[in-house]
C-alpha cells in the first residue's frame, strides 16, 4: 500500500523517522521509490539541479508540472509531494487555488508544498486545505526569498526563533499536514517538533525532526555546490566523468 499522509502522521506519534528525498525525473524517482524512500518531493530546487538556474525563482508552474508528471510515472509507493513555484501562489489565494488545482489535476501529487508562514500565506493555505488540497508548510530558510534573506541560518536569535515557532503554530491551525523546517537551529526544530501535532521534516535542522529530507543531487554528489549540512553519500560527478572519459577513449581507439 502506498505511503499515505495518515501513515506519516502516525509515524510521528510512533517515533518512526520519515525518510524523504527530492526527485525531478523518472529514472531517479523510480530508484528512490524501489529503494524504499517514504516521501518524494518534486522540489523547486530542480530549477538549480536539473535546469541549471542560479536559484529557484525562474522555474514555472508548467516546468513543475512537467517534472512532476515524469516523477509520478516512476513512483508506486512513496508519498508524492510537489512544490509550488515562485509567484504561482503569492499574488492571491485565488491564484494559489488555480495553480494548486492544476498540480492535482495534471500530476499524481498527493500533496503540495509552499513556502512561508506570514498571515496572508496562512490564509491562502487555509483556503487550499478547505478546497481539499493537502498542504505541507515550509518555514525557516525559504529559498524563494533568497534576495531578501539569503541562504543563511534562520531563527538564530530569540526573536526570530519565536517568529518561526509562531508561524509553525499558525500553519498547523490553518490545516497543514506536515511542516518542512529548513536551516534552523536544532534546538528550535526540536521544540517545534514537540509542540506541533503534525510531522516535521528537516533539512539542516538537526536530529530532532520527525523526518529528514535532502536534495538527491546533493546526496549523489551531482551538484555544483551544496550546503554544508547536505551529506554527500557518493561522488557521482567523479564517477560519471571517469566513465565518460573512458567511453570517449574507447570510441577514439575503436575498441
Ligand atoms: O525544493 C527543495 O528541494 C526543497 C528542499 C527543502 C527539500 O524544498
Ligand atoms: Na523547494
XYZ file of C-alpha atoms and ligand atoms in Angstrom:
264
model
C 0.000 0.000 0.000
C 1.407 3.409 -0.901
C 2.533 5.667 1.940
C -0.322 7.995 2.892
C -0.478 11.273 4.754
C -2.253 9.451 7.597
C 0.637 6.993 7.676
C 3.381 9.590 8.126
C 1.256 11.311 10.762
C 1.016 8.007 12.612
C 4.792 7.540 12.311
C 5.306 10.849 14.112
C 3.461 9.513 17.126
C 5.215 6.137 16.877
C 8.542 7.999 16.620
C 9.402 6.205 13.382
C 11.618 8.585 11.364
C 10.392 9.576 7.891
C 12.953 9.362 5.061
C 12.337 11.838 2.241
C 14.299 12.828 -0.869
C 13.734 15.032 -3.890
C 13.331 13.853 -7.480
C 12.925 15.604 -10.787
C 12.926 12.801 -13.352
C 11.512 9.335 -13.959
C 14.725 7.281 -13.684
C 15.835 8.602 -10.310
C 12.284 8.688 -8.923
C 11.870 5.009 -9.747
C 15.133 4.115 -7.994
C 14.221 6.107 -4.873
C 10.790 4.517 -4.750
C 12.114 0.976 -5.184
C 14.785 1.627 -2.529
C 12.022 2.399 -0.041
C 12.057 6.164 0.465
C 8.862 7.215 2.294
C 8.246 10.591 0.673
C 9.384 12.008 -2.670
C 9.305 15.762 -3.187
C 9.399 17.304 -6.625
C 11.190 20.296 -5.147
C 11.573 23.583 -6.941
C 15.305 23.074 -6.275
C 15.044 21.275 -9.620
C 15.393 24.799 -11.031
C 19.037 24.618 -9.940
C 19.980 20.935 -10.037
C 18.055 19.853 -13.141
C 17.599 23.064 -15.124
C 20.821 24.916 -14.254
C 19.318 28.176 -12.952
C 21.168 30.149 -10.244
C 18.255 29.990 -7.778
C 14.714 28.617 -7.627
C 12.918 31.753 -8.824
C 12.794 31.156 -12.602
C 11.046 27.764 -12.557
C 7.442 27.936 -13.815
C 4.281 26.068 -12.893
C 4.438 24.356 -16.294
C 8.033 23.251 -15.549
C 6.981 21.851 -12.163
C 4.030 20.005 -13.673
C 6.191 18.529 -16.441
C 8.765 17.232 -13.942
C 6.103 16.038 -11.514
C 4.472 14.014 -14.288
C 7.796 12.323 -15.076
C 8.469 11.607 -11.392
C 4.927 10.338 -10.917
C 5.425 7.695 -13.618
C 8.257 6.230 -11.520
C 6.579 6.280 -8.113
C 4.340 3.471 -6.843
C 4.848 3.610 -3.111
C 6.245 6.882 -1.795
C 4.078 9.847 -0.828
C 4.475 12.240 -3.776
C 4.580 15.939 -2.919
C 5.065 18.778 -5.408
C 6.452 22.241 -4.679
C 4.527 25.278 -5.839
C 6.973 27.554 -7.691
C 7.675 31.226 -7.027
C 4.769 33.520 -7.909
C 2.291 30.711 -8.557
C 0.679 31.247 -5.133
C 1.820 34.575 -3.630
C -0.328 37.041 -5.566
C -3.695 35.941 -4.232
C -5.442 32.982 -2.689
C -7.460 32.720 -5.886
C -4.347 32.348 -7.997
C -2.884 29.882 -5.496
C -6.065 27.820 -5.788
C -5.830 27.753 -9.577
C -2.121 26.856 -9.555
C -2.538 24.173 -6.904
C -5.587 22.799 -8.700
C -3.538 22.367 -11.854
C -0.933 20.343 -9.934
C -3.614 17.977 -8.614
C -5.425 17.743 -11.948
C -2.358 17.200 -14.108
C 0.011 15.140 -11.906
C -0.113 12.291 -9.377
C 0.744 14.652 -6.496
C -0.908 13.729 -3.218
C 0.173 16.954 -1.552
C 1.722 20.309 -2.374
C 4.271 22.404 -0.521
C 4.579 26.156 -0.408
C 6.903 28.499 1.433
C 6.253 30.957 4.229
C 4.207 31.468 7.355
C 3.126 35.094 7.161
C -0.575 35.833 7.804
C -1.519 36.123 4.102
C 0.113 32.774 3.373
C -1.607 31.169 6.343
C -4.982 32.334 4.970
C -4.135 31.065 1.487
C -3.183 27.677 2.914
C -6.427 27.549 4.880
C -8.387 28.014 1.633
C -6.366 25.373 -0.233
C -6.917 22.882 2.579
C -10.638 23.703 2.719
C -10.813 23.033 -1.026
C -9.475 19.548 -0.376
C -5.834 20.016 -1.210
C -3.301 18.720 1.340
C -0.614 21.326 2.014
C 2.820 20.952 3.546
C 4.261 24.117 5.087
C 7.884 25.278 4.767
C 9.483 27.735 7.213
C 12.963 28.804 8.252
C 15.170 29.279 5.219
C 12.705 29.731 2.373
C 14.793 29.803 -0.838
C 12.166 31.694 -2.868
C 13.033 34.669 -0.601
C 16.766 34.427 -1.367
C 17.039 38.077 -2.399
C 15.608 39.172 0.935
C 17.084 36.668 3.396
C 19.958 34.955 1.552
C 20.826 31.325 2.306
C 21.678 31.982 5.970
C 20.501 30.069 9.020
C 17.145 31.442 10.185
C 15.832 31.627 13.741
C 19.216 32.117 15.352
C 18.070 34.888 17.722
C 15.327 34.644 20.379
C 13.058 36.989 18.367
C 13.420 35.202 15.033
C 13.128 31.797 16.733
C 9.894 32.958 18.356
C 8.619 34.166 14.968
C 9.300 30.786 13.316
C 7.597 28.967 16.179
C 4.621 31.315 15.900
C 4.407 30.749 12.117
C 4.585 26.983 12.610
C 1.626 27.039 15.003
C -0.382 29.311 12.702
C 0.246 26.974 9.762
C -0.887 23.992 11.817
C -4.034 25.863 12.762
C -4.625 26.549 9.036
C -4.511 22.823 8.354
C -1.067 21.786 7.054
C -0.449 18.024 7.146
C 3.333 18.339 7.685
C 5.944 21.051 8.040
C 9.353 21.386 6.400
C 11.974 23.055 8.598
C 14.954 24.331 6.615
C 18.259 25.519 8.050
C 17.203 26.458 11.576
C 18.967 25.659 14.869
C 18.487 22.075 16.047
C 17.057 23.110 19.412
C 14.393 25.248 17.715
C 13.478 22.410 15.321
C 13.219 20.003 18.255
C 10.986 22.419 20.133
C 8.668 22.905 17.128
C 8.562 19.127 16.588
C 7.495 18.592 20.191
C 4.896 21.385 20.139
C 3.050 20.689 16.892
C 0.864 17.651 16.154
C 1.935 17.153 12.505
C 5.241 15.662 11.280
C 8.251 17.937 10.837
C 10.674 17.130 8.033
C 14.056 18.774 8.477
C 16.863 19.820 6.178
C 19.781 21.352 8.031
C 17.602 21.400 11.150
C 19.227 18.720 13.309
C 18.202 15.270 14.504
C 15.119 16.288 16.456
C 12.710 16.410 13.496
C 10.221 13.635 12.714
C 11.896 13.053 9.358
C 14.724 14.244 7.145
C 14.912 15.374 3.548
C 17.864 16.139 1.288
C 18.181 17.151 -2.325
C 19.013 13.910 -4.157
C 21.576 15.593 -6.419
C 23.473 16.602 -3.242
C 23.288 13.083 -1.771
C 24.623 11.638 -5.023
C 27.358 14.228 -5.450
C 25.890 15.662 -8.646
C 25.500 19.292 -7.560
C 27.891 22.122 -8.425
C 27.508 23.435 -4.899
C 25.808 22.068 -1.822
C 25.139 23.396 1.661
C 27.443 22.048 4.410
C 24.558 20.186 6.083
C 23.817 18.144 2.941
C 25.697 14.876 3.394
C 27.242 13.590 0.169
C 26.984 9.784 0.159
C 28.677 9.195 -3.184
C 30.630 11.337 -5.643
C 28.831 10.600 -8.899
C 30.332 13.666 -10.567
C 33.732 11.955 -10.396
C 32.372 8.522 -11.349
C 30.442 9.838 -14.331
C 33.388 11.928 -15.511
C 35.629 8.833 -15.382
C 33.111 6.681 -17.236
C 32.544 9.280 -19.947
C 36.304 9.758 -20.429
C 36.668 6.005 -20.748
C 33.846 5.877 -23.279
C 35.368 8.679 -25.367
C 38.703 6.898 -25.301
C 37.131 3.605 -26.362
C 35.407 5.298 -29.301
C 38.556 7.129 -30.359
C 40.701 3.984 -30.183
C 37.980 1.979 -31.942
C 37.908 -0.540 -29.076
O 12.983 22.266 -3.365
C 13.527 21.557 -2.494
O 14.389 20.705 -2.764
C 13.135 21.774 -1.116
C 14.054 21.248 -0.061
C 13.918 22.000 1.197
C 13.921 19.791 0.162
O 12.133 22.387 -0.862
Na 11.602 23.842 -2.523
